[in-house]
């Protein structure tokens, strides 16, 4: 079982300024991520035109598109979390009573925060090392690597911030655990699916 067949609402803020600011940052991150994807498509088309129509060579396009797509993936993390777009298997939460469901949600949030914290920590060190040593890619384009590496700590930092906001919203009863209505049960979900 996965989430409901209809779209899940984005994170709720309940008027809380912290949740609003984090939501805004997540949406902004999503806009930047989507823009990077559009730019990558444009650069790929330009590269194809240069190679196959003008019969020329390209220097920076492949590497640039690779960096932009990785940055789009990292910066898209908080936005997808904000929209509740990650895969959510709700079989177990629907089988549990509301109190146990909330406990499971806290465990899941803490584990996800731990993983994103490890990625943030290592991503920061990866970025800082490239910044400190002035690393470049050693290709004909030879860009400074701290620029594309910045997407790692930034993306995971914003993702962790959105996870903290989601945990706060759940603790303050702004949102139910897993976004599942407290009255929902497994039987209701199965009946909804069969319709």
Short mmCIF file of C-alpha atoms in Angstrom, two decimals:
data_model
loop_
_atom_site.label_atom_id
_atom_site.label_comp_id
_atom_site.label_asym_id
_atom_site.label_seq_id
_atom_site.Cartn_x
_atom_site.Cartn_y
_atom_site.Cartn_z
CA UNK A 1 0.00 0.00 0.00
CA UNK A 2 1.21 3.43 -0.78
CA UNK A 3 -0.24 6.87 -0.15
CA UNK A 4 -3.71 7.89 -1.19
CA UNK A 5 -4.63 7.91 -4.85
CA UNK A 6 -5.37 11.61 -4.68
CA UNK A 7 -2.55 14.11 -4.21
CA UNK A 8 -1.26 14.55 -0.68
CA UNK A 9 -1.32 18.12 0.58
CA UNK A 10 1.99 19.88 1.10
CA UNK A 11 3.31 20.40 4.62
CA UNK A 12 0.95 22.38 6.81
CA UNK A 13 2.17 25.35 8.83
CA UNK A 14 -0.83 26.11 11.04
CA UNK A 15 0.19 29.77 11.19
CA UNK A 16 3.59 28.94 12.77
CA UNK A 17 6.26 31.34 11.49
CA UNK A 18 9.06 28.73 11.72
CA UNK A 19 7.07 26.26 9.62
CA UNK A 20 6.23 29.01 7.12
CA UNK A 21 9.87 30.06 6.70
CA UNK A 22 11.06 26.47 6.29
CA UNK A 23 8.25 25.85 3.79
CA UNK A 24 9.28 28.95 1.84
CA UNK A 25 12.93 27.79 1.77
CA UNK A 26 11.85 24.35 0.57
CA UNK A 27 9.72 25.84 -2.21
CA UNK A 28 12.56 28.18 -3.22
CA UNK A 29 14.89 25.20 -3.31
CA UNK A 30 12.40 23.38 -5.54
CA UNK A 31 12.22 26.32 -7.93
CA UNK A 32 16.02 26.42 -8.17
CA UNK A 33 16.08 22.65 -8.71
CA UNK A 34 13.51 22.82 -11.49
CA UNK A 35 15.38 25.73 -13.09
CA UNK A 36 18.59 23.70 -13.11
CA UNK A 37 16.78 20.87 -14.90
CA UNK A 38 15.42 23.25 -17.55
CA UNK A 39 18.87 24.83 -18.02
CA UNK A 40 20.40 21.34 -18.31
CA UNK A 41 17.96 20.44 -21.07
CA UNK A 42 18.83 23.67 -22.90
CA UNK A 43 22.57 23.06 -22.59
CA UNK A 44 22.13 19.46 -23.80
CA UNK A 45 20.22 20.70 -26.86
CA UNK A 46 22.94 23.28 -27.52
CA UNK A 47 25.59 20.57 -27.22
CA UNK A 48 23.75 18.31 -29.68
CA UNK A 49 23.41 21.21 -32.13
CA UNK A 50 27.13 22.02 -31.92
CA UNK A 51 28.22 18.39 -32.28
CA UNK A 52 25.87 17.09 -34.95
CA UNK A 53 24.79 20.15 -36.91
CA UNK A 54 27.92 22.32 -36.79
CA UNK A 55 30.22 19.30 -36.47
CA UNK A 56 32.13 21.09 -33.70
CA UNK A 57 33.50 19.97 -30.39
CA UNK A 58 32.17 20.77 -26.97
CA UNK A 59 34.24 21.50 -23.89
CA UNK A 60 32.10 22.18 -20.85
CA UNK A 61 28.58 21.01 -21.65
CA UNK A 62 28.68 17.37 -20.52
CA UNK A 63 30.43 18.20 -17.26
CA UNK A 64 28.19 21.22 -16.65
CA UNK A 65 25.00 19.22 -17.22
CA UNK A 66 26.24 16.50 -14.87
CA UNK A 67 26.91 19.04 -12.10
CA UNK A 68 23.56 20.76 -12.67
CA UNK A 69 21.60 17.50 -12.53
CA UNK A 70 23.32 16.44 -9.30
CA UNK A 71 22.62 19.88 -7.81
CA UNK A 72 18.98 19.64 -8.96
CA UNK A 73 18.67 16.28 -7.20
CA UNK A 74 20.19 17.54 -3.95
CA UNK A 75 18.25 20.81 -3.94
CA UNK A 76 15.05 18.97 -4.82
CA UNK A 77 15.13 16.92 -1.59
CA UNK A 78 13.52 19.52 0.71
CA UNK A 79 10.88 20.42 -1.87
CA UNK A 80 9.85 16.81 -2.40
CA UNK A 81 9.65 16.37 1.39
CA UNK A 82 7.56 19.55 1.62
CA UNK A 83 5.14 18.18 -1.00
CA UNK A 84 5.12 14.75 0.67
CA UNK A 85 6.35 13.29 -2.60
CA UNK A 86 8.69 10.63 -1.20
CA UNK A 87 7.49 7.04 -1.36
CA UNK A 88 5.37 6.30 1.69
CA UNK A 89 4.38 2.74 2.45
CA UNK A 90 1.49 3.15 4.87
CA UNK A 91 0.54 -0.48 5.50
CA UNK A 92 2.12 -0.63 8.96
CA UNK A 93 0.96 2.85 10.09
CA UNK A 94 -2.61 2.03 9.07
CA UNK A 95 -2.51 -1.16 11.14
CA UNK A 96 -1.37 0.69 14.26
CA UNK A 97 -3.49 2.67 16.72
CA UNK A 98 -2.99 6.45 16.62
CA UNK A 99 -0.54 6.58 19.56
CA UNK A 100 1.69 3.84 18.16
CA UNK A 101 1.44 5.45 14.71
CA UNK A 102 2.84 8.67 16.17
CA UNK A 103 5.64 6.75 17.91
CA UNK A 104 6.56 5.06 14.64
CA UNK A 105 6.53 8.43 12.88
CA UNK A 106 8.99 9.83 15.44
CA UNK A 107 11.29 6.83 14.94
CA UNK A 108 11.15 7.24 11.15
CA UNK A 109 11.79 11.00 11.40
CA UNK A 110 14.74 10.52 13.78
CA UNK A 111 16.30 7.85 11.57
CA UNK A 112 15.83 10.00 8.47
CA UNK A 113 17.31 13.00 10.30
CA UNK A 114 20.30 10.86 11.34
CA UNK A 115 20.97 9.76 7.76
CA UNK A 116 20.56 13.28 6.39
CA UNK A 117 22.79 14.58 9.21
CA UNK A 118 25.55 12.15 8.21
CA UNK A 119 25.17 13.21 4.58
CA UNK A 120 25.21 16.89 5.60
CA UNK A 121 28.34 16.41 7.71
CA UNK A 122 30.23 14.49 5.02
CA UNK A 123 28.97 16.77 2.26
CA UNK A 124 30.18 19.80 4.18
CA UNK A 125 33.65 18.28 4.61
CA UNK A 126 33.72 17.28 0.94
CA UNK A 127 32.80 20.86 -0.07
CA UNK A 128 35.16 22.50 2.43
CA UNK A 129 38.08 20.38 1.30
CA UNK A 130 37.49 21.40 -2.33
CA UNK A 131 37.19 25.05 -1.23
CA UNK A 132 40.27 24.96 1.00
CA UNK A 133 42.52 23.17 -1.47
CA UNK A 134 41.23 25.01 -4.55
CA UNK A 135 40.40 21.72 -6.28
CA UNK A 136 39.49 21.79 -9.96
CA UNK A 137 38.10 19.06 -12.17
CA UNK A 138 41.27 18.56 -14.26
CA UNK A 139 39.28 18.63 -17.49
CA UNK A 140 39.57 21.09 -20.39
CA UNK A 141 36.86 23.25 -18.74
CA UNK A 142 38.54 22.91 -15.30
CA UNK A 143 35.95 24.54 -13.01
CA UNK A 144 36.50 25.02 -9.29
CA UNK A 145 34.85 22.01 -7.67
CA UNK A 146 33.60 23.79 -4.56
CA UNK A 147 30.81 25.32 -6.66
CA UNK A 148 29.09 22.05 -7.67
CA UNK A 149 30.01 20.41 -4.35
CA UNK A 150 28.10 23.14 -2.48
CA UNK A 151 24.86 21.43 -3.52
CA UNK A 152 25.59 18.52 -1.13
CA UNK A 153 25.60 20.35 2.22
CA UNK A 154 23.03 22.88 1.04
CA UNK A 155 20.57 20.27 -0.20
CA UNK A 156 20.92 17.96 2.79
CA UNK A 157 20.90 20.92 5.20
CA UNK A 158 17.59 22.19 3.78
CA UNK A 159 16.24 18.64 3.75
CA UNK A 160 17.13 18.20 7.43
CA UNK A 161 15.51 21.55 8.19
CA UNK A 162 12.30 20.44 6.45
CA UNK A 163 12.40 17.16 8.40
CA UNK A 164 12.78 19.11 11.65
CA UNK A 165 9.82 21.30 10.67
CA UNK A 166 7.76 18.21 9.89
CA UNK A 167 8.66 16.70 13.26
CA UNK A 168 7.74 19.97 14.99
CA UNK A 169 4.42 20.10 13.11
CA UNK A 170 3.64 16.54 14.15
CA UNK A 171 4.58 17.22 17.79
CA UNK A 172 2.32 20.30 17.84
CA UNK A 173 -0.54 18.40 16.17
CA UNK A 174 -0.42 20.69 13.12
CA UNK A 175 -0.16 17.55 11.00
CA UNK A 176 -1.02 13.94 11.73
CA UNK A 177 1.73 11.28 11.61
CA UNK A 178 2.52 10.18 8.03
CA UNK A 179 -0.18 12.62 6.85
CA UNK A 180 -2.77 9.92 7.60
CA UNK A 181 -6.11 10.95 9.06
CA UNK A 182 -6.22 9.73 12.70
CA UNK A 183 -9.53 7.97 12.01
CA UNK A 184 -8.18 6.11 8.96
CA UNK A 185 -7.67 2.38 9.16
CA UNK A 186 -6.37 -0.35 6.89
CA UNK A 187 -9.93 -1.43 6.05
CA UNK A 188 -10.82 2.11 4.97
CA UNK A 189 -7.73 2.28 2.74
CA UNK A 190 -8.55 -1.08 1.15
CA UNK A 191 -12.16 0.00 0.54
CA UNK A 192 -10.93 3.25 -1.03
CA UNK A 193 -8.56 1.34 -3.34
CA UNK A 194 -11.27 -1.05 -4.51
CA UNK A 195 -13.53 1.83 -5.65
#
